[in-house]
């Protein structure tokens, strides 16, 4: 089983705000990054170091963390945001990276 | 940001060795701000980190694959490679190479497009 866990799926109406969570003890110590993967494509980072956006990522993507839970927020969700979102951080020992199982976002 | 491209055979027989190479452009694989990783995704499944190669050539492997996996780099060609021995159908996946920023950020900033490897006789 993964050291960080995610809900398998979430849905949100177009234009609304959605939160996707990632939970695990290692999140208390290490920062999280989030990746968007659309069907048939490579993952793309949308948030790193918990709340930073890479160049070119829309401002509607943001992140936060509290205790053992990290959250990815997407405000004013667009149809193009429909994808699977993965969180990633280091394992409890800090030795290697671990991915969450992914959350499939459906835009209604 | 580096650009990465995976190459390798699309089909490997069970019990044989899978070899993949990731060509890197835009950044030297010796650049101390970047490490290099392999990540795979079985059909319909999530992302699985396999291993990481440091800019100095040291490697870290997933505990589940440590006995079968070997990563190495070639600075003269600016590429890094994966070798996975004794493959089975469970190793069928899309294999991605990625660059890992190892500053306080610690994230995979660039990814190759991925290459599908099928293990079948």
Short mmCIF file of C-alpha atoms in Angstrom, two decimals:
data_model
loop_
_atom_site.label_atom_id
_atom_site.label_comp_id
_atom_site.label_asym_id
_atom_site.label_seq_id
_atom_site.Cartn_x
_atom_site.Cartn_y
_atom_site.Cartn_z
CA UNK A 1 0.00 0.00 0.00
CA UNK A 2 1.12 3.56 -0.72
CA UNK A 3 2.51 5.73 2.07
CA UNK A 4 0.28 8.56 0.84
CA UNK A 5 -3.36 8.04 0.00
CA UNK A 6 -5.86 9.84 -2.20
CA UNK A 7 -9.57 9.50 -2.83
CA UNK A 8 -10.03 7.62 -6.14
CA UNK A 9 -12.42 10.09 -7.72
CA UNK A 10 -14.08 13.46 -7.33
CA UNK A 11 -16.50 15.41 -9.49
CA UNK A 12 -17.20 19.14 -9.73
CA UNK A 13 -19.54 21.32 -11.78
CA UNK A 14 -17.94 23.53 -14.41
CA UNK A 15 -16.83 26.83 -12.92
CA UNK A 16 -16.90 25.65 -9.33
CA UNK A 17 -14.01 25.00 -6.92
CA UNK A 18 -12.69 21.55 -6.10
CA UNK A 19 -10.25 20.27 -3.50
CA UNK A 20 -8.22 17.08 -3.88
CA UNK A 21 -6.53 15.69 -0.80
CA UNK A 22 -3.48 13.57 -0.10
CA UNK A 23 -2.90 12.04 3.32
CA UNK A 24 0.13 10.45 4.96
CA UNK A 25 2.52 10.80 7.89
CA UNK A 26 5.41 11.85 5.67
CA UNK A 27 3.47 15.00 4.76
CA UNK A 28 4.19 16.25 8.26
CA UNK A 29 7.91 16.37 7.38
CA UNK A 30 8.20 16.79 3.62
CA UNK A 31 6.67 19.06 1.03
CA UNK A 32 4.29 17.76 -1.60
CA UNK A 33 4.05 18.15 -5.36
CA UNK A 34 1.01 17.59 -7.53
CA UNK A 35 0.82 16.29 -11.10
CA UNK A 36 -1.93 16.44 -13.68
CA UNK A 37 -2.15 13.55 -16.11
CA UNK A 38 -4.57 13.66 -19.02
CA UNK A 39 -5.43 10.50 -20.90
CA UNK A 40 -2.52 9.18 -22.94
CA UNK A 41 -0.15 11.92 -21.86
CA UNK A 42 2.79 12.29 -19.51
CA UNK A 43 2.15 13.86 -16.11
CA UNK A 44 2.64 17.61 -15.78
CA UNK A 45 3.53 19.29 -12.47
CA UNK A 46 0.92 21.83 -11.38
CA UNK A 47 2.11 22.55 -7.83
CA UNK A 48 5.46 21.96 -6.14
CA UNK A 49 6.83 22.58 -2.66
CA UNK A 50 3.24 22.43 -1.38
CA UNK A 51 2.00 25.74 -2.82
CA UNK A 52 4.22 26.91 -5.70
CA UNK A 53 3.14 26.88 -9.34
CA UNK A 54 5.55 26.04 -12.18
CA UNK A 55 5.78 28.52 -15.01
CA UNK A 56 2.76 28.35 -17.29
CA UNK A 57 0.36 26.80 -14.77
CA UNK A 58 -2.83 28.87 -14.34
CA UNK A 59 -3.36 30.71 -11.07
CA UNK A 60 -6.52 28.72 -10.42
CA UNK A 61 -4.25 25.88 -9.21
CA UNK A 62 -3.03 26.23 -5.63
CA UNK A 63 -1.99 24.05 -2.73
CA UNK A 64 -1.77 23.93 1.03
CA UNK A 65 -0.95 21.52 3.79
CA UNK A 66 -2.09 20.96 7.36
CA UNK A 67 -0.73 18.21 9.55
CA UNK A 68 -0.70 14.96 7.61
CA UNK A 69 -2.93 16.23 4.80
CA UNK A 70 -2.04 18.15 1.65
CA UNK A 71 -4.70 19.71 -0.53
CA UNK A 72 -4.76 20.78 -4.16
CA UNK A 73 -7.34 23.44 -4.94
CA UNK A 74 -8.66 24.24 -8.38
CA UNK A 75 -10.88 27.31 -8.56
CA UNK A 76 -13.22 28.11 -11.47
CA UNK A 77 -12.74 24.61 -12.82
CA UNK A 78 -12.55 24.35 -16.62
CA UNK A 79 -13.42 21.39 -18.81
CA UNK A 80 -9.72 21.08 -19.69
CA UNK A 81 -8.93 20.38 -16.01
CA UNK A 82 -10.51 16.92 -16.28
CA UNK A 83 -7.63 14.56 -15.57
CA UNK A 84 -6.09 12.30 -12.93
CA UNK A 85 -4.17 14.17 -10.24
CA UNK A 86 -1.31 12.57 -8.33
CA UNK A 87 0.42 13.79 -5.19
CA UNK A 88 4.06 13.01 -4.51
CA UNK A 89 6.36 13.47 -1.54
CA UNK A 90 9.18 11.62 0.11
CA UNK A 91 8.71 8.47 2.16
CA UNK A 92 8.86 8.64 5.95
CA UNK A 93 12.63 8.17 5.98
CA UNK A 94 13.15 10.80 3.28
CA UNK A 95 14.99 8.27 1.14
CA UNK A 96 12.80 8.10 -1.93
CA UNK A 97 9.70 9.60 -3.54
CA UNK A 98 6.25 8.05 -3.25
CA UNK A 99 3.13 8.73 -5.30
CA UNK A 100 -0.44 8.69 -4.15
CA UNK A 101 -2.82 6.43 -6.03
CA UNK A 102 -4.31 9.31 -8.00
CA UNK A 103 -7.67 11.10 -7.99
CA UNK A 104 -9.73 11.16 -11.15
CA UNK A 105 -11.37 14.56 -11.55
CA UNK A 106 -14.59 14.69 -13.56
CA UNK A 107 -15.97 18.07 -14.63
CA UNK A 108 -19.77 18.01 -14.82
CA UNK B 1 14.00 22.97 -18.26
CA UNK B 2 15.47 19.81 -19.74
CA UNK B 3 13.80 17.85 -22.51
CA UNK B 4 13.72 14.09 -22.19
CA UNK B 5 13.05 11.28 -24.66
CA UNK B 6 12.81 7.58 -23.88
CA UNK B 7 13.92 4.91 -26.35
CA UNK B 8 13.86 1.15 -26.18
CA UNK B 9 12.13 -2.00 -27.40
CA UNK B 10 8.37 -2.11 -27.23
CA UNK B 11 8.32 -5.86 -26.61
CA UNK B 12 10.39 -7.97 -24.24
CA UNK B 13 10.08 -11.69 -23.59
CA UNK B 14 9.45 -13.00 -20.07
CA UNK B 15 12.61 -13.69 -18.04
CA UNK B 16 14.68 -11.43 -20.30
CA UNK B 17 16.19 -8.02 -19.51
CA UNK B 18 14.49 -4.73 -20.30
CA UNK B 19 16.81 -1.90 -21.32
CA UNK B 20 15.66 1.69 -21.82
CA UNK B 21 17.55 4.91 -22.43
CA UNK B 22 16.51 8.50 -21.75
CA UNK B 23 18.17 11.16 -23.89
CA UNK B 24 18.45 14.51 -22.13
CA UNK B 25 18.82 17.87 -23.85
CA UNK B 26 19.01 21.37 -22.47
CA UNK B 27 20.74 20.37 -19.24
CA UNK B 28 23.79 18.23 -18.48
CA UNK B 29 23.03 15.07 -16.52
CA UNK B 30 26.00 16.12 -14.38
CA UNK B 31 24.20 19.31 -13.36
CA UNK B 32 24.09 19.16 -9.58
CA UNK B 33 20.61 20.72 -9.37
CA UNK B 34 19.03 17.81 -11.27
CA UNK B 35 18.74 14.15 -10.56
CA UNK B 36 17.20 11.68 -12.98
CA UNK B 37 14.40 9.22 -12.42
CA UNK B 38 12.42 6.40 -13.97
CA UNK B 39 8.71 6.10 -13.25
CA UNK B 40 6.29 3.59 -14.74
CA UNK B 41 2.56 3.20 -15.11
CA UNK B 42 0.94 -0.18 -15.64
CA UNK B 43 -2.16 -0.15 -17.86
CA UNK B 44 -5.01 1.54 -16.03
CA UNK B 45 -2.92 2.00 -12.88
CA UNK B 46 -1.16 4.81 -11.06
CA UNK B 47 2.42 6.09 -11.13
CA UNK B 48 5.18 3.99 -9.61
CA UNK B 49 8.63 5.44 -8.92
CA UNK B 50 11.35 2.93 -9.87
CA UNK B 51 14.64 4.59 -9.12
CA UNK B 52 16.72 7.76 -9.19
CA UNK B 53 20.22 8.52 -10.44
CA UNK B 54 22.06 11.43 -8.87
CA UNK B 55 24.12 13.92 -10.85
CA UNK B 56 27.19 12.22 -9.39
CA UNK B 57 26.09 8.77 -10.54
CA UNK B 58 24.75 7.35 -7.26
CA UNK B 59 21.50 5.43 -7.52
CA UNK B 60 18.47 4.85 -5.28
CA UNK B 61 16.01 2.09 -6.03
CA UNK B 62 12.47 1.21 -5.09
CA UNK B 63 12.64 -1.48 -2.39
CA UNK B 64 10.33 -3.68 -4.45
CA UNK B 65 12.67 -3.65 -7.46
CA UNK B 66 16.09 -3.28 -5.86
CA UNK B 67 17.18 -6.81 -6.71
CA UNK B 68 16.35 -6.48 -10.43
CA UNK B 69 16.97 -2.84 -11.30
CA UNK B 70 20.12 -1.01 -12.35
CA UNK B 71 20.38 2.65 -13.34
CA UNK B 72 23.42 4.28 -14.90
CA UNK B 73 24.35 7.38 -16.84
CA UNK B 74 26.60 8.25 -19.75
CA UNK B 75 27.81 11.83 -19.49
CA UNK B 76 29.49 11.71 -22.91
CA UNK B 77 26.11 11.09 -24.54
CA UNK B 78 24.11 13.00 -21.92
CA UNK B 79 21.71 10.17 -21.37
CA UNK B 80 20.80 7.77 -18.58
CA UNK B 81 19.56 4.22 -18.75
CA UNK B 82 17.53 1.58 -16.99
CA UNK B 83 18.11 -2.13 -16.94
CA UNK B 84 15.45 -4.39 -15.41
CA UNK B 85 16.21 -8.11 -15.26
CA UNK B 86 13.96 -11.17 -15.17
CA UNK B 87 10.88 -9.35 -16.41
CA UNK B 88 7.38 -10.75 -16.12
CA UNK B 89 3.99 -9.65 -17.38
CA UNK B 90 3.72 -7.49 -14.26
CA UNK B 91 6.46 -5.27 -15.71
CA UNK B 92 4.27 -4.33 -18.67
CA UNK B 93 3.84 -0.58 -18.40
CA UNK B 94 4.50 2.84 -19.88
CA UNK B 95 7.95 3.83 -18.69
CA UNK B 96 8.67 7.54 -18.15
CA UNK B 97 11.98 9.21 -17.51
CA UNK B 98 11.92 12.46 -15.58
CA UNK B 99 14.19 15.06 -14.07
CA UNK B 100 13.99 15.53 -10.32
CA UNK B 101 14.77 18.89 -8.78
CA UNK B 102 16.53 18.08 -5.51
CA UNK B 103 16.63 21.48 -3.89
CA UNK B 104 14.08 22.25 -1.19
CA UNK B 105 11.44 21.93 -3.91
CA UNK B 106 12.02 18.22 -4.60
CA UNK B 107 9.72 17.57 -7.57
CA UNK B 108 9.72 16.06 -11.05
CA UNK B 109 9.83 19.14 -13.26
CA UNK B 110 10.19 17.59 -16.73
CA UNK B 111 8.99 14.28 -18.11
CA UNK B 112 9.56 12.32 -21.28
CA UNK B 113 6.52 11.33 -23.32
CA UNK B 114 6.79 7.74 -22.10
CA UNK B 115 7.36 4.48 -23.91
CA UNK B 116 5.14 1.42 -23.71
CA UNK B 117 6.90 -1.82 -22.90
CA UNK B 118 4.97 -5.06 -23.20
CA UNK B 119 6.31 -8.26 -21.68
CA UNK B 120 5.05 -11.18 -23.69
CA UNK B 121 6.32 -14.27 -25.44
#
